[in-house]
XYZ file of C-alpha atoms in Angstrom:
547
model
C -7.907 -5.487 -15.140
C -7.339 -8.832 -13.503
C -8.848 -9.345 -10.059
C -6.223 -9.977 -7.418
C -6.280 -13.382 -5.808
C -5.219 -14.286 -2.317
C -4.951 -17.721 -0.776
C -7.855 -18.750 1.488
C -7.241 -17.613 5.022
C -8.143 -19.265 8.295
C -8.242 -17.653 11.711
C -9.117 -19.568 14.876
C -10.811 -18.312 17.984
C -9.208 -17.378 21.245
C -10.248 -17.579 24.881
C -9.222 -14.919 27.352
C -6.900 -16.111 30.090
C -4.749 -14.286 32.572
C -1.566 -12.658 31.200
C 0.579 -9.883 32.608
C -0.260 -6.320 31.681
C 2.576 -5.183 29.475
C 1.066 -2.271 27.566
C 2.692 1.061 28.137
C 2.904 3.990 25.767
C 4.918 7.149 25.662
C 2.308 8.862 23.508
C 1.430 12.272 24.894
C -2.065 12.675 26.291
C -4.389 15.083 24.487
C -8.089 15.884 24.321
C -10.589 13.505 22.764
C -8.747 13.651 19.435
C -6.008 11.445 20.925
C -8.151 9.374 23.246
C -5.998 6.388 24.118
C -2.896 6.594 26.253
C -1.659 4.378 29.035
C -0.203 6.971 31.321
C -2.406 6.304 34.321
C -3.347 3.296 36.393
C -6.930 3.647 35.162
C -5.778 3.480 31.549
C -3.610 0.471 32.317
C -6.597 -1.251 33.880
C -8.651 -0.611 30.729
C -5.968 -2.122 28.515
C -5.706 -5.109 30.813
C -9.115 -6.191 29.591
C -7.441 -7.112 26.318
C -3.919 -8.002 27.403
C -5.264 -10.954 29.368
C -6.014 -12.794 26.128
C -3.882 -15.785 25.306
C -3.921 -16.642 21.590
C -4.882 -20.224 20.852
C -2.417 -20.962 18.086
C -3.302 -23.611 15.519
C -2.044 -24.600 12.106
C -3.440 -21.991 9.720
C -4.785 -24.496 7.213
C -4.192 -28.101 6.243
C -2.049 -27.222 3.227
C 0.173 -24.713 5.041
C 3.441 -25.626 6.789
C 2.973 -26.939 10.308
C 5.061 -24.106 11.759
C 2.740 -21.477 10.271
C 0.204 -20.804 13.020
C -2.896 -18.601 13.186
C -5.163 -17.274 15.903
C -7.546 -14.425 16.538
C -7.626 -11.878 19.308
C -10.218 -9.284 20.245
C -9.555 -5.556 20.016
C -11.854 -2.622 20.782
C -13.600 -1.124 17.779
C -13.268 2.315 19.372
C -10.331 2.761 21.732
C -12.158 5.663 23.370
C -14.808 3.163 24.485
C -12.760 0.073 25.377
C -15.723 -1.573 27.078
C -17.806 -1.266 23.911
C -17.939 -3.311 20.731
C -15.052 -5.644 20.032
C -13.788 -6.838 16.674
C -11.522 -9.697 15.592
C -7.879 -9.305 14.676
C -6.539 -12.296 12.722
C -2.876 -12.929 13.536
C -0.215 -15.414 12.457
C 3.316 -16.382 13.315
C 6.304 -18.502 12.403
C 8.539 -18.913 15.420
C 12.289 -18.411 15.439
C 14.270 -21.371 14.154
C 16.868 -20.874 16.896
C 15.300 -19.884 20.244
C 18.737 -19.382 21.800
C 19.481 -16.696 19.180
C 16.014 -15.126 19.188
C 15.878 -11.334 19.527
C 12.124 -10.733 19.422
C 9.200 -10.367 17.032
C 9.190 -8.975 13.488
C 5.822 -7.553 12.440
C 5.061 -6.782 8.797
C 2.539 -5.094 6.520
C 2.266 -5.571 2.725
C 0.699 -2.211 1.808
C -2.781 -1.160 0.828
C -4.542 0.318 2.664
C -6.562 -2.857 2.705
C -3.813 -5.339 1.988
C -4.061 -8.662 3.796
C -0.989 -9.406 5.867
C -1.853 -12.717 7.502
C 0.336 -14.694 5.113
C 3.312 -12.352 5.242
C 5.334 -14.653 7.560
C 5.421 -17.306 4.830
C 7.031 -14.890 2.415
C 9.445 -13.675 5.055
C 10.386 -17.267 5.821
C 10.942 -17.982 2.147
C 12.988 -14.944 1.198
C 14.766 -13.603 4.254
C 18.112 -15.184 5.181
C 18.380 -17.922 7.772
C 20.061 -15.491 10.152
C 16.860 -13.411 10.222
C 14.702 -16.504 10.618
C 16.760 -17.393 13.667
C 16.539 -13.900 15.089
C 12.782 -13.350 15.004
C 9.333 -14.759 15.335
C 7.678 -13.535 12.142
C 4.282 -12.015 12.987
C 1.571 -11.351 10.412
C -1.891 -9.901 10.755
C -4.793 -8.701 8.691
C -5.315 -5.059 9.701
C -8.658 -4.250 11.295
C -11.515 -4.421 8.809
C -9.418 -6.403 6.325
C -9.488 -10.063 5.307
C -10.137 -12.211 8.365
C -10.111 -9.265 10.787
C -13.856 -8.499 10.966
C -13.900 -7.535 7.267
C -15.875 -4.478 6.247
C -18.012 -4.082 3.140
C -19.814 -1.253 1.401
C -21.713 -3.742 -0.802
C -20.163 -2.200 -3.916
C -20.613 -3.519 -7.422
C -17.412 -4.128 -9.433
C -17.940 -1.011 -11.548
C -18.288 1.087 -8.404
C -14.799 -0.042 -7.396
C -13.353 1.558 -10.542
C -12.286 4.761 -8.847
C -9.449 6.298 -10.858
C -11.576 8.058 -13.446
C -10.303 10.491 -16.084
C -11.839 13.923 -16.122
C -14.266 14.666 -18.944
C -16.678 17.549 -18.916
C -19.498 15.400 -20.226
C -19.083 12.708 -17.548
C -18.063 14.740 -14.513
C -21.591 15.003 -13.093
C -21.884 11.214 -13.320
C -18.563 10.847 -11.539
C -19.761 13.143 -8.766
C -22.888 11.018 -8.432
C -20.742 7.870 -8.322
C -18.544 9.312 -5.548
C -21.585 10.372 -3.541
C -23.219 6.960 -4.017
C -20.105 5.064 -2.893
C -19.808 7.186 0.246
C -23.530 6.714 0.862
C -23.374 2.939 0.469
C -20.409 2.777 2.827
C -22.319 4.799 5.413
C -25.417 2.650 4.979
C -23.643 -0.701 5.160
C -20.834 -0.022 7.641
C -21.299 3.468 9.037
C -20.830 2.317 12.628
C -17.503 0.613 11.855
C -15.719 2.513 9.087
C -14.861 5.610 11.180
C -12.679 3.367 13.343
C -10.835 1.628 10.489
C -7.905 4.037 10.598
C -4.137 3.874 10.618
C -3.965 5.182 14.183
C -6.232 2.394 15.416
C -4.283 -0.231 13.478
C -1.119 1.046 15.168
C -2.902 0.686 18.518
C -3.867 -2.854 17.560
C -0.207 -3.590 16.854
C 0.759 -2.303 20.273
C -1.946 -4.351 21.937
C -0.774 -7.430 20.045
C 2.768 -6.673 21.191
C 1.590 -6.689 24.794
C -0.442 -9.883 24.371
C 2.656 -11.591 22.956
C 4.601 -10.466 26.021
C 7.109 -8.367 24.094
C 8.602 -5.116 25.320
C 9.176 -3.875 21.766
C 8.447 -4.856 18.188
C 10.572 -4.788 15.061
C 8.816 -4.174 11.786
C 9.071 -4.326 8.004
C 6.423 -2.289 6.212
C 5.941 -1.657 2.503
C 4.264 1.321 0.833
C 1.173 2.083 2.967
C 2.906 -0.041 5.588
C 5.596 2.643 5.882
C 2.964 5.125 7.007
C 1.537 2.603 9.451
C 5.028 2.021 10.821
C 5.710 5.745 11.090
C 2.437 6.312 12.947
C 3.369 3.503 15.336
C 6.702 5.182 16.087
C 4.865 8.438 16.765
C 2.284 6.912 19.107
C 4.568 4.378 20.776
C 8.179 5.527 20.370
C 9.337 3.514 23.360
C 7.927 0.315 21.866
C 9.647 0.544 18.467
C 12.804 -1.506 17.999
C 14.124 -2.061 14.438
C 11.866 -0.501 11.805
C 12.357 -0.931 8.052
C 10.134 1.351 5.949
C 10.310 0.312 2.293
C 8.891 2.514 -0.535
C 7.754 5.272 1.710
C 4.699 7.480 2.074
C 5.087 11.173 2.916
C 2.904 11.574 6.039
C 2.140 15.207 5.213
C 0.455 14.085 1.977
C -1.795 11.367 3.377
C -3.911 10.748 1.486
C -5.122 12.970 -1.331
C -1.655 14.352 -1.889
C -0.166 10.867 -2.127
C -2.689 9.879 -4.818
C -1.828 13.064 -6.682
C 1.830 12.119 -6.407
C 1.082 9.194 -8.719
C 0.588 11.778 -11.457
C 3.613 13.844 -10.455
C 5.814 10.753 -10.275
C 4.612 9.482 -13.652
C 5.953 12.468 -15.602
C 9.701 12.001 -14.973
C 9.229 8.249 -15.425
C 7.518 8.910 -18.770
C 10.341 11.226 -19.844
C 12.847 8.559 -18.892
C 10.930 6.100 -21.074
C 10.983 8.379 -24.119
C 14.766 8.725 -23.776
C 15.227 4.973 -23.346
C 13.068 4.126 -26.365
C 14.720 6.790 -28.536
C 18.151 5.335 -27.800
C 16.847 2.018 -29.155
C 14.935 3.373 -32.126
C 16.477 0.869 -34.536
C 14.989 -1.989 -32.533
C 11.600 -0.550 -31.592
C 10.920 2.141 -34.200
C 9.121 4.571 -31.911
C 11.254 7.595 -32.804
C 14.859 8.716 -33.018
C 14.539 11.379 -30.312
C 12.604 11.601 -27.031
C 10.382 14.238 -28.655
C 9.528 11.861 -31.507
C 8.743 9.026 -29.084
C 6.528 11.401 -27.129
C 4.693 12.336 -30.321
C 4.261 8.672 -31.260
C 2.648 8.015 -27.896
C 0.210 10.909 -27.993
C -0.716 10.203 -31.606
C -1.778 6.702 -30.594
C -3.735 8.121 -27.638
C -5.602 10.421 -30.021
C -6.189 7.593 -32.480
C -7.625 5.363 -29.742
C -9.890 8.167 -28.539
C -11.288 8.413 -32.046
C -11.423 4.656 -32.655
C -10.770 2.362 -29.674
C -8.265 -0.449 -30.139
C -9.667 -3.970 -29.802
C -7.768 -6.223 -27.406
C -9.329 -9.642 -26.945
C -12.713 -8.112 -27.694
C -12.195 -5.280 -25.216
C -12.070 -1.688 -26.507
C -9.037 0.312 -25.370
C -9.371 4.088 -25.622
C -6.865 6.860 -25.103
C -7.610 7.132 -21.398
C -6.894 3.431 -20.991
C -3.556 3.925 -22.722
C -2.638 6.850 -20.463
C -3.637 4.885 -17.384
C -1.780 1.768 -18.487
C 1.355 3.697 -19.358
C 1.549 5.102 -15.831
C 2.042 1.586 -14.521
C 4.178 0.460 -17.450
C 6.834 3.178 -17.141
C 8.067 1.744 -13.873
C 10.262 -0.174 -16.323
C 11.203 1.500 -19.646
C 11.832 -1.890 -21.233
C 8.403 -3.242 -20.276
C 6.737 0.013 -21.334
C 8.444 -0.061 -24.719
C 7.639 -3.684 -25.426
C 4.021 -3.196 -24.396
C 3.586 -0.035 -26.418
C 5.046 -1.673 -29.534
C 2.472 -4.443 -29.218
C -0.264 -1.860 -28.706
C 0.709 -0.174 -31.970
C 0.489 -3.550 -33.692
C -3.008 -4.098 -32.297
C -4.044 -0.634 -33.452
C -2.869 -1.519 -36.945
C -4.865 -4.746 -36.891
C -1.774 -6.930 -36.594
C -1.343 -9.870 -34.181
C -0.055 -8.688 -30.801
C 1.255 -10.313 -27.638
C -1.482 -10.357 -24.992
C 1.116 -10.922 -22.278
C 3.025 -7.760 -23.137
C -0.224 -5.794 -23.455
C -1.440 -6.618 -19.942
C -0.721 -3.109 -18.622
C -3.043 -1.580 -21.216
C -5.936 -4.036 -20.968
C -8.495 -1.682 -19.480
C -8.761 0.834 -16.659
C -6.494 -0.016 -13.742
C -9.109 0.716 -11.120
C -11.649 -1.844 -12.258
C -11.987 -4.971 -10.210
C -8.834 -4.573 -8.151
C -10.496 -5.168 -4.832
C -7.931 -7.766 -3.870
C -10.592 -9.794 -2.072
C -9.767 -13.201 -0.746
C -11.450 -16.196 -2.291
C -12.570 -17.124 1.193
C -16.348 -16.923 1.099
C -16.615 -14.990 4.336
C -14.580 -12.058 2.999
C -16.763 -9.614 1.020
C -15.682 -9.101 -2.576
C -15.318 -5.343 -2.061
C -13.396 -5.668 1.195
C -10.128 -4.184 -0.033
C -11.920 -1.228 -1.597
C -14.127 -0.609 1.441
C -11.182 -0.732 3.843
C -9.127 1.402 1.453
C -11.698 4.198 1.539
C -12.059 3.894 5.302
C -8.373 4.722 5.735
C -7.849 7.092 2.812
C -10.899 9.161 3.723
C -10.969 8.619 7.477
C -7.316 9.180 8.360
C -7.471 12.818 7.338
C -10.822 14.150 6.153
C -9.367 17.669 6.221
C -7.327 16.801 3.123
C -10.496 16.361 1.067
C -12.555 19.304 -0.160
C -16.330 19.104 0.249
C -16.851 21.140 -2.928
C -17.189 18.956 -6.048
C -16.307 21.892 -8.267
C -12.878 22.125 -6.653
C -12.139 18.641 -7.982
C -13.183 19.707 -11.458
C -10.785 22.652 -11.313
C -7.952 20.533 -9.942
C -8.468 17.808 -12.552
C -8.356 20.308 -15.406
C -5.296 22.054 -14.009
C -3.424 18.861 -13.212
C -4.157 17.301 -16.601
C -2.321 20.293 -18.023
C 0.570 19.980 -15.579
C 0.768 16.167 -15.634
C -0.861 15.101 -18.920
C -0.311 11.391 -18.480
C -2.304 11.013 -15.266
C -3.092 14.327 -13.588
C -6.852 14.220 -14.091
C -7.131 10.612 -12.905
C -5.392 11.483 -9.648
C -7.115 14.800 -8.910
C -10.704 14.242 -9.975
C -13.591 13.532 -7.601
C -13.312 10.710 -5.034
C -15.789 9.358 -2.441
C -13.827 11.153 0.294
C -15.528 14.371 -0.817
C -18.701 12.994 0.803
C -17.149 11.107 3.737
C -17.863 11.915 7.369
C -15.358 13.966 9.329
C -12.447 12.014 10.774
C -12.798 10.827 14.356
C -9.236 12.041 15.004
C -6.930 14.470 13.215
C -4.149 13.110 11.041
C -0.974 12.051 12.794
C 1.916 14.462 12.550
C 5.025 12.326 12.239
C 7.993 14.029 13.857
C 10.168 11.903 16.131
C 13.675 10.612 16.681
C 12.948 6.878 16.670
C 15.628 4.940 14.808
C 14.448 3.457 11.511
C 15.669 2.623 8.023
C 13.900 4.116 4.994
C 14.480 2.192 1.752
C 13.661 3.656 -1.653
C 14.116 2.997 -5.357
C 14.979 5.983 -7.518
C 12.333 5.060 -10.095
C 9.227 4.249 -8.071
C 6.246 6.136 -9.448
C 3.893 4.797 -6.771
C 5.747 6.344 -3.842
C 8.262 8.574 -5.642
C 11.741 9.242 -4.314
C 10.787 12.670 -2.856
C 8.109 10.895 -0.800
C 10.705 8.640 0.793
C 12.983 11.607 1.375
C 10.137 13.427 3.127
C 9.525 10.527 5.525
C 13.259 10.331 6.180
C 13.215 14.022 7.133
C 10.242 13.531 9.462
C 11.903 10.613 11.228
C 14.863 12.439 12.700
C 16.536 9.241 13.891
C 16.290 7.475 10.538
C 18.836 6.622 7.886
C 17.957 6.130 4.233
C 18.987 3.708 1.500
C 18.523 5.051 -2.029
C 18.853 2.617 -4.933
C 20.080 4.647 -7.912
C 18.489 3.304 -11.070
C 16.221 1.092 -8.998
C 12.888 0.371 -10.634
C 9.610 -0.737 -9.192
C 7.677 -0.488 -5.964
C 9.254 -2.401 -3.102
C 12.951 -3.054 -2.592
C 13.810 -5.566 0.147
C 14.796 -8.276 -0.527
C 15.687 -8.135 -4.236
C 19.061 -9.832 -4.591
C 21.051 -6.591 -4.543
C 23.927 -7.189 -2.128
C 24.125 -3.518 -1.177
C 20.466 -3.069 -0.228
C 19.833 -6.561 1.109
C 23.069 -6.539 3.091
C 22.402 -3.156 4.684
C 18.796 -3.962 5.639
C 19.619 -7.431 6.934
C 22.539 -6.139 8.996
C 20.232 -3.609 10.641
C 17.624 -6.262 11.419
C 20.283 -8.534 12.910
C 22.239 -5.999 14.941
C 19.925 -3.035 15.456
C 22.722 -0.740 14.277
C 21.768 1.776 11.627
C 24.360 2.786 9.015
C 26.527 5.667 10.180
C 25.174 7.760 7.304
C 22.685 7.474 4.464
C 23.538 4.763 1.949
C 23.460 4.967 -1.853
C 23.313 1.647 -3.692
C 23.653 1.085 -7.422
C 20.980 -0.974 -9.104
C 21.877 -4.361 -10.528
C 20.402 -6.024 -13.582
C 19.134 -8.804 -11.359
C 17.330 -6.551 -8.888
C 15.562 -4.638 -11.664
C 14.607 -7.927 -13.325
C 13.103 -8.982 -9.990
C 11.165 -5.719 -9.874
C 9.762 -6.307 -13.359
C 8.698 -9.815 -12.389
C 6.950 -8.556 -9.265
C 5.267 -5.730 -11.165
C 3.619 -8.140 -13.590
C 2.030 -10.514 -11.117
C -1.312 -9.824 -9.471
C -0.328 -10.776 -5.964
C 1.849 -13.433 -4.410
C 0.276 -14.648 -1.178
C 2.863 -14.400 1.521
C 5.211 -12.231 -0.482
C 7.348 -9.919 1.626
C 6.936 -7.419 -1.180
C 3.798 -5.286 -1.500
C 0.774 -6.180 -3.568
C 1.338 -4.814 -7.040
C -2.106 -3.294 -7.517
C -1.520 -0.088 -9.488
C -4.350 1.662 -7.642
C -3.097 0.945 -4.116
C -0.080 1.836 -2.003
């Protein structure tokens, strides 16, 4: 699998100068599990240590637009010990093009966990309408531990980053050893930091940044994992949330093992949809006249590749690689069909299109760390920060018994044959330390807009519906027939118009909105799905093993 590439990032230092203390939170105080509130004068005094910073904005890099500015601020590693170790938070902005029309700041997150968000304002500037550019300062940031924000590393080798592993009886003990070794290396190399690289702390960083910028509230556009981050922010700081757009949403109750397992659950209806689509076009593609025949054609090739791997550019592709690749391919039935036809050609020793076979060119977990080319960012940074959040947000979701993963993988391969064992088998979280805090229960009435494609296997439609139910003040846009992961903006007048109107006016639709997909918006989704990553894109990174 291709390694994701991000543009080099630059963050500049900051000196602390006097600024007004603006940090207040309506989060309810609790024991040590919820250690940071600002309900007392003592707490306000603690936060003032950080609010007094004044970012020293400078042009991010010589090649970037002059209006794209970067800085760094300091945040506490552990909010329970605000006078302790501090870490960097790399931030960026593009200021409103019409100060007289400015409403406030629009934060963003591209997904992950572990996705770099420093360049998000460039994508927002490029793709959002001028009315939105006038309304907001676009604010980007690399979440704590990611990219230029004191990046973490477990010192993992590329093969150790290949984490979505199919269950096989003969290799399971090796997979258990791999999971234990990854957790051990993370503890050895960053054990003092990783427990604090959590979604709750990133939400606290956002609120601190809000205060440093002198804003009473923030607006926000978050994709995939970023929807969970946004939801956690609304739970911790409901009085500081303004206009929140949550695109391709995570179900908070399933963070995080359950969300990974949802990749397998979501793949099955998408696969069935593909068999129907291909059968209707049997004259063109020749995969079978009925969905059942197309299904049989697929599994026959899987069995053939298990017996004799298919050579693609000198790389052997086995049946597990085909299953894994098809999970990503069936986001779009057309792309899946074209790719599978080429795979059959390769299996028969005929010339095949490498471009159309990209989905099937090896295991999707290998080498997808998403590390920046900047030398100071460790090559395994995205993977290390991913595990920090996925394991550390909610350790209670992960069994400590390796045999339970064996049982789940076997059972789920039967229930979800395309991907069930990949999703449910052993992960490093089985050997991770206990979470510093319990998982956040999202249940509030903050106004927000949940946006969801019908055919998103990464965060399936029921996941978005679950977040909508948790956020009692939310409304939801559902794109019927919509393909791909990430919706706004995509050229669909219904979805783009509804989201943009909310960002401009703060008024949610009177009721949930159903939009019909357009050929253009699905074509945009297919284009996005095929690229590794577009630095600055307002759409999430298309790594098939990330949110």
